[in-house]
PDB file of C-alpha atoms in Angstrom:
ATOM      1  CA  MET A   1     -10.627  32.608  10.808  1.00 41.00           C
ATOM      2  CA  SER A   2      -8.741  29.568   9.612  1.00 40.00           C
ATOM      3  CA  ARG A   3      -9.185  28.563   6.016  1.00 40.00           C
ATOM      4  CA  GLY A   4     -10.220  25.034   5.170  1.00 41.00           C
ATOM      5  CA  PRO A   5      -8.572  22.957   2.491  1.00 38.00           C
ATOM      6  CA  ASP A   6      -9.139  24.001  -1.108  1.00 37.00           C
ATOM      7  CA  PRO A   7     -11.732  21.944  -2.894  1.00 35.00           C
ATOM      8  CA  LYS A   8     -10.445  19.439  -5.411  1.00 37.00           C
ATOM      9  CA  PRO A   9     -10.613  20.628  -8.999  1.00 34.00           C
ATOM     10  CA  SER A  10     -13.545  19.377 -10.975  1.00 36.00           C
ATOM     11  CA  ARG A  11     -12.711  16.550 -13.331  1.00 42.00           C
ATOM     12  CA  PRO A  12     -14.101  15.594 -16.683  1.00 40.00           C
ATOM     13  CA  SER A  13     -16.028  12.352 -16.912  1.00 42.00           C
ATOM     14  CA  GLY A  14     -13.832   9.274 -17.083  1.00 41.00           C
ATOM     15  CA  ARG A  15     -11.943   9.435 -13.773  1.00 48.00           C
ATOM     16  CA  TRP A  16     -11.666   5.941 -12.406  1.00 46.00           C
ATOM     17  CA  SER A  17     -11.091   4.367  -9.039  1.00 49.00           C
ATOM     18  CA  SER A  18      -8.481   1.641  -8.754  1.00 49.00           C
ATOM     19  CA  ARG A  19     -11.206  -0.853  -9.677  1.00 53.00           C
ATOM     20  CA  HIS A  20     -11.497   0.704 -13.133  1.00 81.00           C
ATOM     21  CA  LEU A  21      -7.907   1.147 -14.229  1.00 89.00           C
ATOM     22  CA  LEU A  22      -8.583  -0.890 -17.363  1.00 90.00           C
ATOM     23  CA  ARG A  23     -11.619   1.121 -18.439  1.00 91.00           C
ATOM     24  CA  PRO A  24     -11.051   3.662 -21.253  1.00 93.00           C
ATOM     25  CA  GLY A  25     -12.588   7.072 -20.762  1.00 94.00           C
ATOM     26  CA  VAL A  26     -13.800   6.915 -24.355  1.00 94.00           C
ATOM     27  CA  ILE A  27     -13.259   4.690 -27.398  1.00 93.00           C
ATOM     28  CA  LEU A  28     -12.906   6.271 -30.842  1.00 94.00           C
ATOM     29  CA  PRO A  29     -12.428   4.785 -34.304  1.00 92.00           C
ATOM     30  CA  HIS A  30      -9.482   7.031 -35.213  1.00 92.00           C
ATOM     31  CA  ILE A  31      -7.282   9.854 -33.927  1.00 95.00           C
ATOM     32  CA  HIS A  32      -8.922  12.224 -36.404  1.00 96.00           C
ATOM     33  CA  ASP A  33     -12.026  12.037 -34.238  1.00 97.00           C
ATOM     34  CA  ILE A  34     -10.012  13.951 -31.618  1.00 98.00           C
ATOM     35  CA  THR A  35     -10.733  17.564 -32.503  1.00 98.00           C
ATOM     36  CA  PRO A  36     -10.510  20.825 -30.555  1.00 98.00           C
ATOM     37  CA  ALA A  37     -14.260  20.589 -29.969  1.00 97.00           C
ATOM     38  CA  PHE A  38     -13.872  17.063 -28.581  1.00 98.00           C
ATOM     39  CA  LEU A  39     -11.041  18.134 -26.272  1.00 98.00           C
ATOM     40  CA  GLU A  40     -12.943  21.155 -25.033  1.00 97.00           C
ATOM     41  CA  SER A  41     -16.029  19.066 -24.304  1.00 97.00           C
ATOM     42  CA  HIS A  42     -13.933  16.780 -22.063  1.00 97.00           C
ATOM     43  CA  GLY A  43     -12.045  19.561 -20.304  1.00 97.00           C
ATOM     44  CA  LEU A  44      -8.730  18.549 -21.884  1.00 98.00           C
ATOM     45  CA  LYS A  45      -5.897  20.956 -22.671  1.00 98.00           C
ATOM     46  CA  GLY A  46      -3.178  18.599 -23.937  1.00 98.00           C
ATOM     47  CA  LEU A  47      -2.449  15.049 -25.103  1.00 98.00           C
ATOM     48  CA  LEU A  48       0.117  12.316 -24.644  1.00 98.00           C
ATOM     49  CA  LEU A  49       0.207  10.146 -27.763  1.00 98.00           C
ATOM     50  CA  ASP A  50       1.177   6.559 -28.387  1.00 98.00           C
ATOM     51  CA  LEU A  51       2.964   5.944 -31.709  1.00 97.00           C
ATOM     52  CA  ASP A  52       2.639   2.453 -33.189  1.00 94.00           C
ATOM     53  CA  ASN A  53      -0.842   1.519 -34.417  1.00 93.00           C
ATOM     54  CA  THR A  54      -2.176   4.764 -32.931  1.00 96.00           C
ATOM     55  CA  LEU A  55      -0.560   7.392 -35.162  1.00 97.00           C
ATOM     56  CA  ILE A  56       1.498   5.172 -37.472  1.00 94.00           C
ATOM     57  CA  PRO A  57       1.114   1.532 -38.567  1.00 92.00           C
ATOM     58  CA  TYR A  58       3.378  -0.682 -36.485  1.00 88.00           C
ATOM     59  CA  GLY A  59       6.938  -0.671 -37.822  1.00 87.00           C
ATOM     60  CA  SER A  60       6.183   1.724 -40.693  1.00 89.00           C
ATOM     61  CA  TYR A  61       8.362   4.634 -41.765  1.00 92.00           C
ATOM     62  CA  ASP A  62       6.065   5.692 -44.623  1.00 92.00           C
ATOM     63  CA  GLU A  63       5.067   9.337 -44.588  1.00 89.00           C
ATOM     64  CA  ARG A  64       1.703  10.077 -42.962  1.00 92.00           C
ATOM     65  CA  ALA A  65       0.853  13.581 -44.110  1.00 94.00           C
ATOM     66  CA  GLU A  66      -2.654  13.439 -42.660  1.00 96.00           C
ATOM     67  CA  VAL A  67      -1.270  12.665 -39.188  1.00 96.00           C
ATOM     68  CA  SER A  68       1.206  15.544 -39.390  1.00 96.00           C
ATOM     69  CA  HIS A  69      -1.620  17.849 -40.462  1.00 96.00           C
ATOM     70  CA  TRP A  70      -3.816  16.658 -37.577  1.00 97.00           C
ATOM     71  CA  ALA A  71      -1.037  17.254 -35.049  1.00 97.00           C
ATOM     72  CA  ARG A  72      -0.243  20.720 -36.430  1.00 96.00           C
ATOM     73  CA  GLU A  73      -3.896  21.720 -36.264  1.00 97.00           C
ATOM     74  CA  LEU A  74      -4.176  20.769 -32.606  1.00 98.00           C
ATOM     75  CA  GLN A  75      -0.926  22.533 -31.747  1.00 97.00           C
ATOM     76  CA  ALA A  76      -2.056  25.654 -33.625  1.00 97.00           C
ATOM     77  CA  ALA A  77      -5.253  25.574 -31.562  1.00 97.00           C
ATOM     78  CA  GLY A  78      -3.140  25.710 -28.384  1.00 97.00           C
ATOM     79  CA  TYR A  79      -3.040  22.040 -27.385  1.00 98.00           C
ATOM     80  CA  PRO A  80       0.445  20.762 -26.454  1.00 98.00           C
ATOM     81  CA  LEU A  81       1.238  17.225 -27.638  1.00 98.00           C
ATOM     82  CA  TYR A  82       3.849  14.736 -26.445  1.00 98.00           C
ATOM     83  CA  LEU A  83       4.851  11.428 -28.021  1.00 98.00           C
ATOM     84  CA  LEU A  84       4.992   8.665 -25.394  1.00 98.00           C
ATOM     85  CA  SER A  85       6.065   5.420 -27.036  1.00 97.00           C
ATOM     86  CA  ASN A  86       7.438   2.044 -26.030  1.00 94.00           C
ATOM     87  CA  ALA A  87       9.173   1.848 -29.427  1.00 94.00           C
ATOM     88  CA  THR A  88      12.947   2.170 -29.629  1.00 95.00           C
ATOM     89  CA  HIS A  89      14.502   5.555 -28.966  1.00 95.00           C
ATOM     90  CA  GLU A  90      15.555   5.824 -32.596  1.00 96.00           C
ATOM     91  CA  ARG A  91      12.106   5.072 -34.005  1.00 96.00           C
ATOM     92  CA  ALA A  92      10.447   7.467 -31.575  1.00 96.00           C
ATOM     93  CA  ARG A  93      13.041  10.142 -32.423  1.00 96.00           C
ATOM     94  CA  VAL A  94      12.450   9.812 -36.169  1.00 96.00           C
ATOM     95  CA  TRP A  95       8.689  10.149 -35.842  1.00 96.00           C
ATOM     96  CA  ALA A  96       8.872  12.917 -33.236  1.00 96.00           C
ATOM     97  CA  GLU A  97      10.953  14.952 -35.675  1.00 96.00           C
ATOM     98  CA  ARG A  98       8.638  14.211 -38.597  1.00 95.00           C
ATOM     99  CA  LEU A  99       5.549  15.145 -36.609  1.00 96.00           C
ATOM    100  CA  GLY A 100       7.169  18.133 -34.933  1.00 95.00           C
ATOM    101  CA  LEU A 101       6.542  16.814 -31.418  1.00 97.00           C
ATOM    102  CA  PRO A 102       8.593  16.381 -28.279  1.00 97.00           C
ATOM    103  CA  GLY A 103       8.655  12.779 -27.169  1.00 96.00           C
ATOM    104  CA  VAL A 104      10.463   9.723 -25.891  1.00 95.00           C
ATOM    105  CA  GLY A 105      10.893   6.056 -26.793  1.00 96.00           C
ATOM    106  CA  LEU A 106      11.227   3.077 -24.467  1.00 96.00           C
ATOM    107  CA  ALA A 107       8.804   4.918 -22.187  1.00 96.00           C
ATOM    108  CA  GLY A 108       8.089   1.894 -19.995  1.00 96.00           C
ATOM    109  CA  LYS A 109       4.305   2.139 -20.233  1.00 96.00           C
ATOM    110  CA  PRO A 110       2.247   1.430 -18.183  1.00 96.00           C
ATOM    111  CA  PHE A 111       4.611   2.492 -15.403  1.00 96.00           C
ATOM    112  CA  ALA A 112       4.312   6.044 -14.162  1.00 94.00           C
ATOM    113  CA  GLN A 113       7.706   7.580 -14.916  1.00 94.00           C
ATOM    114  CA  GLY A 114       7.074   8.114 -18.626  1.00 96.00           C
ATOM    115  CA  TYR A 115       3.676   9.649 -17.970  1.00 97.00           C
ATOM    116  CA  ARG A 116       5.162  12.037 -15.399  1.00 96.00           C
ATOM    117  CA  ARG A 117       7.796  13.074 -17.923  1.00 96.00           C
ATOM    118  CA  GLY A 118       5.130  13.804 -20.513  1.00 97.00           C
ATOM    119  CA  LEU A 119       3.054  15.787 -18.031  1.00 98.00           C
ATOM    120  CA  ASN A 120       6.126  17.806 -17.105  1.00 97.00           C
ATOM    121  CA  VAL A 121       6.722  18.711 -20.737  1.00 97.00           C
ATOM    122  CA  VAL A 122       3.135  19.736 -21.528  1.00 98.00           C
ATOM    123  CA  ASN A 123       3.108  21.490 -18.121  1.00 98.00           C
ATOM    124  CA  LEU A 124      -0.461  20.555 -17.278  1.00 98.00           C
ATOM    125  CA  PRO A 125      -2.124  18.692 -14.402  1.00 98.00           C
ATOM    126  CA  ALA A 126      -2.975  15.097 -15.201  1.00 97.00           C
ATOM    127  CA  HIS A 127      -6.754  15.584 -15.160  1.00 97.00           C
ATOM    128  CA  GLN A 128      -6.435  18.088 -18.029  1.00 98.00           C
ATOM    129  CA  VAL A 129      -4.428  15.726 -20.250  1.00 98.00           C
ATOM    130  CA  GLY A 130      -5.654  12.867 -22.419  1.00 98.00           C
ATOM    131  CA  MET A 131      -3.643   9.698 -23.010  1.00 98.00           C
ATOM    132  CA  VAL A 132      -4.311   8.412 -26.525  1.00 98.00           C
ATOM    133  CA  GLY A 133      -3.409   4.848 -27.476  1.00 97.00           C
ATOM    134  CA  ASP A 134      -4.537   1.550 -28.952  1.00 94.00           C
ATOM    135  CA  GLN A 135      -3.474  -0.827 -26.159  1.00 92.00           C
ATOM    136  CA  LEU A 136      -5.460  -1.427 -23.009  1.00 93.00           C
ATOM    137  CA  PHE A 137      -2.667  -2.859 -20.845  1.00 92.00           C
ATOM    138  CA  THR A 138      -0.112  -0.151 -21.592  1.00 94.00           C
ATOM    139  CA  ASP A 139      -1.636   3.125 -22.802  1.00 96.00           C
ATOM    140  CA  ILE A 140      -4.983   2.947 -21.020  1.00 96.00           C
ATOM    141  CA  LEU A 141      -3.835   1.262 -17.809  1.00 95.00           C
ATOM    142  CA  GLY A 142      -0.944   3.693 -17.371  1.00 97.00           C
ATOM    143  CA  GLY A 143      -3.022   6.723 -18.275  1.00 97.00           C
ATOM    144  CA  ASN A 144      -5.758   5.829 -15.795  1.00 96.00           C
ATOM    145  CA  TRP A 145      -3.171   4.983 -13.150  1.00 94.00           C
ATOM    146  CA  SER A 146      -1.663   8.453 -13.639  1.00 95.00           C
ATOM    147  CA  GLY A 147      -5.043  10.197 -13.282  1.00 96.00           C
ATOM    148  CA  MET A 148      -5.420  11.136 -16.945  1.00 97.00           C
ATOM    149  CA  PHE A 149      -8.444  10.937 -19.225  1.00 97.00           C
ATOM    150  CA  THR A 150      -7.856   7.923 -21.466  1.00 97.00           C
ATOM    151  CA  ILE A 151      -8.795   7.748 -25.135  1.00 97.00           C
ATOM    152  CA  MET A 152      -8.565   4.341 -26.772  1.00 95.00           C
ATOM    153  CA  VAL A 153      -8.421   4.286 -30.559  1.00 95.00           C
ATOM    154  CA  ARG A 154      -8.810   1.351 -32.883  1.00 90.00           C
ATOM    155  CA  PRO A 155      -5.445  -0.078 -34.016  1.00 90.00           C
ATOM    156  CA  ILE A 156      -4.476   1.118 -37.471  1.00 89.00           C
ATOM    157  CA  SER A 157      -3.386  -2.373 -38.510  1.00 77.00           C
ATOM    158  CA  ASP A 158      -3.210  -5.887 -37.105  1.00 68.00           C
ATOM    159  CA  ASN A 159       0.550  -6.005 -37.657  1.00 60.00           C
ATOM    160  CA  ALA A 160       2.134  -6.053 -34.203  1.00 56.00           C
ATOM    161  CA  LEU A 161       4.503  -7.962 -31.974  1.00 59.00           C
ATOM    162  CA  PRO A 162       3.423 -11.550 -31.202  1.00 65.00           C
ATOM    163  CA  HIS A 163       2.752 -10.828 -27.542  1.00 63.00           C
ATOM    164  CA  THR A 164       0.651  -7.812 -28.536  1.00 63.00           C
ATOM    165  CA  ARG A 165      -1.508  -9.946 -30.795  1.00 64.00           C
ATOM    166  CA  LEU A 166      -2.021 -12.378 -27.932  1.00 70.00           C
ATOM    167  CA  THR A 167      -3.217  -9.643 -25.603  1.00 77.00           C
ATOM    168  CA  ARG A 168      -5.841  -8.443 -28.076  1.00 75.00           C
ATOM    169  CA  ARG A 169      -8.312 -11.143 -27.120  1.00 74.00           C
ATOM    170  CA  LEU A 170      -7.930 -10.340 -23.443  1.00 81.00           C
ATOM    171  CA  GLU A 171      -8.553  -6.702 -24.327  1.00 82.00           C
ATOM    172  CA  ARG A 172     -11.796  -7.765 -25.986  1.00 77.00           C
ATOM    173  CA  LEU A 173     -12.896  -9.534 -22.808  1.00 77.00           C
ATOM    174  CA  VAL A 174     -12.151  -6.496 -20.672  1.00 80.00           C
ATOM    175  CA  LEU A 175     -13.913  -4.128 -23.056  1.00 80.00           C
ATOM    176  CA  LYS A 176     -16.955  -6.395 -23.151  1.00 76.00           C
ATOM    177  CA  ARG A 177     -17.011  -6.324 -19.364  1.00 76.00           C
ATOM    178  CA  TYR A 178     -17.405  -2.556 -19.537  1.00 73.00           C
ATOM    179  CA  GLY A 179     -19.959  -2.698 -22.335  1.00 72.00           C
ATOM    180  CA  HIS A 180     -17.704  -1.278 -25.053  1.00 71.00           C
ATOM    181  CA  ASP A 181     -17.905  -2.330 -28.685  1.00 60.00           C
ATOM    182  CA  TRP A 182     -15.705  -1.302 -31.565  1.00 56.00           C
ATOM    183  CA  PRO A 183     -17.551   0.007 -34.604  1.00 49.00           C
ATOM    184  CA  ARG A 184     -17.894  -2.789 -37.144  1.00 45.00           C
ATOM    185  CA  GLN A 185     -16.350  -0.691 -39.906  1.00 41.00           C
ATOM    186  CA  ARG A 186     -14.182   2.390 -40.130  1.00 44.00           C
ATOM    187  CA  HIS A 187     -14.186   4.925 -42.945  1.00 42.00           C
ATOM    188  CA  GLY A 188     -16.071   2.624 -45.312  1.00 42.00           C
ATOM    189  CA  LEU A 189     -13.538  -0.192 -45.237  1.00 42.00           C
ATOM    190  CA  PRO A 190     -14.767  -3.742 -45.939  1.00 41.00           C
ATOM    191  CA  GLU A 191     -15.698  -5.591 -42.768  1.00 40.00           C
ATOM    192  CA  ASN A 192     -13.124  -8.307 -43.507  1.00 42.00           C
ATOM    193  CA  SER A 193     -10.266  -5.854 -44.053  1.00 43.00           C
ATOM    194  CA  PRO A 194      -7.220  -6.088 -41.735  1.00 40.00           C
ATOM    195  CA  GLN A 195      -8.095  -2.738 -40.147  1.00 40.00           C
ATOM    196  CA  ASN A 196     -11.487  -4.089 -39.122  1.00 40.00           C
ATOM    197  CA  ALA A 197     -10.393  -7.589 -38.165  1.00 39.00           C
ATOM    198  CA  PHE A 198      -9.215  -6.755 -34.632  1.00 40.00           C
ATOM    199  CA  LEU A 199     -12.508  -6.325 -32.767  1.00 39.00           C
ATOM    200  CA  THR A 200     -15.412  -7.185 -35.016  1.00 35.00           C
ATOM    201  CA  ASP A 201     -18.036  -7.150 -32.307  1.00 36.00           C
ATOM    202  CA  ALA A 202     -17.288  -7.467 -28.616  1.00 36.00           C
ATOM    203  CA  ALA A 203     -20.931  -8.210 -27.908  1.00 33.00           C
ATOM    204  CA  ALA A 204     -20.689 -11.359 -30.005  1.00 33.00           C
ATOM    205  CA  LEU A 205     -18.232 -12.951 -27.576  1.00 34.00           C
ATOM    206  CA  PRO A 206     -19.834 -15.821 -25.651  1.00 35.00           C
ATOM    207  CA  ASP A 207     -20.868 -15.270 -22.058  1.00 38.00           C
ATOM    208  CA  ASP A 208     -18.404 -17.594 -20.401  1.00 39.00           C
ATOM    209  CA  PRO A 209     -18.218 -17.617 -16.570  1.00 40.00           C
ATOM    210  CA  GLY A 210     -14.482 -18.010 -17.005  1.00 42.00           C
ATOM    211  CA  HIS A 211     -14.327 -14.533 -18.515  1.00 39.00           C
ATOM    212  CA  ALA A 212     -15.343 -12.883 -15.252  1.00 44.00           C
ATOM    213  CA  GLU A 213     -12.716 -14.897 -13.405  1.00 45.00           C
ATOM    214  CA  LEU A 214     -10.100 -13.874 -15.967  1.00 43.00           C
ATOM    215  CA  ILE A 215     -10.951 -10.198 -15.636  1.00 43.00           C
ATOM    216  CA  GLN A 216     -10.827 -10.441 -11.844  1.00 49.00           C
ATOM    217  CA  THR A 217      -7.369 -11.999 -12.138  1.00 45.00           C
ATOM    218  CA  VAL A 218      -6.174  -9.153 -14.353  1.00 46.00           C
ATOM    219  CA  SER A 219      -7.679  -6.553 -12.031  1.00 45.00           C
ATOM    220  CA  ALA A 220      -6.000  -8.167  -9.035  1.00 48.00           C
ATOM    221  CA  THR A 221      -2.590  -7.799 -10.693  1.00 43.00           C
ATOM    222  CA  THR A 222      -2.922  -4.074 -11.405  1.00 43.00           C
ATOM    223  CA  PRO A 223      -1.092  -1.770  -8.986  1.00 43.00           C
ATOM    224  CA  ALA A 224      -2.984  -0.539  -5.965  1.00 41.00           C
ATOM    225  CA  THR A 225      -3.771   3.135  -6.474  1.00 37.00           C
ATOM    226  CA  SER A 226      -4.593   5.738  -3.872  1.00 36.00           C
ATOM    227  CA  GLU A 227      -6.626   8.889  -4.435  1.00 34.00           C
ATOM    228  CA  ALA A 228      -3.430  10.898  -4.063  1.00 36.00           C
ATOM    229  CA  ASP A 229      -1.772   8.862  -6.813  1.00 36.00           C
ATOM    230  CA  LEU A 230      -4.645   9.694  -9.152  1.00 32.00           C
ATOM    231  CA  ASN A 231      -4.376  13.449  -8.560  1.00 33.00           C
ATOM    232  CA  ILE A 232      -0.994  14.230 -10.086  1.00 31.00           C
ATOM    233  CA  ASN A 233      -0.586  17.971 -10.598  1.00 32.00           C
ATOM    234  CA  VAL A 234       2.679  18.762 -12.314  1.00 29.00           C
ATOM    235  CA  HIS A 235       4.119  22.268 -12.465  1.00 31.00           C
ATOM    236  CA  THR A 236       7.865  21.823 -12.763  1.00 30.00           C
ATOM    237  CA  ASN A 237       8.791  24.261 -15.550  1.00 31.00           C
ATOM    238  CA  GLY A 238       9.691  21.499 -17.958  1.00 34.00           C
ATOM    239  CA  ARG A 239      11.851  19.431 -15.584  1.00 31.00           C
ATOM    240  CA  GLN A 240      12.026  15.797 -16.568  1.00 33.00           C
ATOM    241  CA  ASP A 241      12.669  12.860 -14.272  1.00 32.00           C
TER     242      ASP A 241
END
C-alpha cells in the first residue's frame, strides 16, 4: 500500500501567512524575559540574536556581564545561540567573542541568506528557532519570512542611526494595527527615561485613516512568500552559504 505524504510538523503559535510578515510572535520588555521555560512553552530549541539595542546599546563596547550570564545560562540548558547582526563584521566579531557565541556581521537582514546561515549553524529547522530583535523591518520581517518564531524586544536605548529613528514611528503604526502595546515602564525606570521614550503607548496614537493606507503600502512592498518558503528545514551539518 502506498504511503501518503508525511504530515507537516506542528508549529508553535506565531506562524504567519505572507499577510502577517510584520507581526511579531511575541513582544517582551527585555531579553532576560526569554528563559528556558519561555522557550519550552513556545516549542523553541534555539535562538538567532540581533546585537545592537537588543543585547547591547547601539554602538557600545562597555561590558555587559548580565547579558553574558544570560547567554551562558541558555547555552548550558542546551539552547544553541547565534548572533545575527547588521553591524560591521568587526563589531559583531568583538561581541561574539565576548559573549561566547558564533555569529556574523553585515548579515543583510531582512533578506534570507543570513537567516539560513544562522539556521545551518544551530542545526535546527526554522520553526524551532526564535529570532530575537528590536526592529520590525529587519529582525521581525526577516524572521517571519524565514518561517521562524519572532520575538520583539524593547530597544535598550533610543541611540540609533538616523534612518532607524525614522522607522520607529512606522513601527508604532504597524504594532498598533496588530493590537500590540509596549509596557509603559521597564524595570522601574521613570516613564520619561530614554529607555521608555520609544513607544510610550501605541494605543494613544490617533486613529487616522491614513495609517491603514500606510500599513497597506508597507505590506504591499514585502516579498511574496509561499508556504514552502515558510517551511525551511535545515540539516546541513554546519554548512554555511
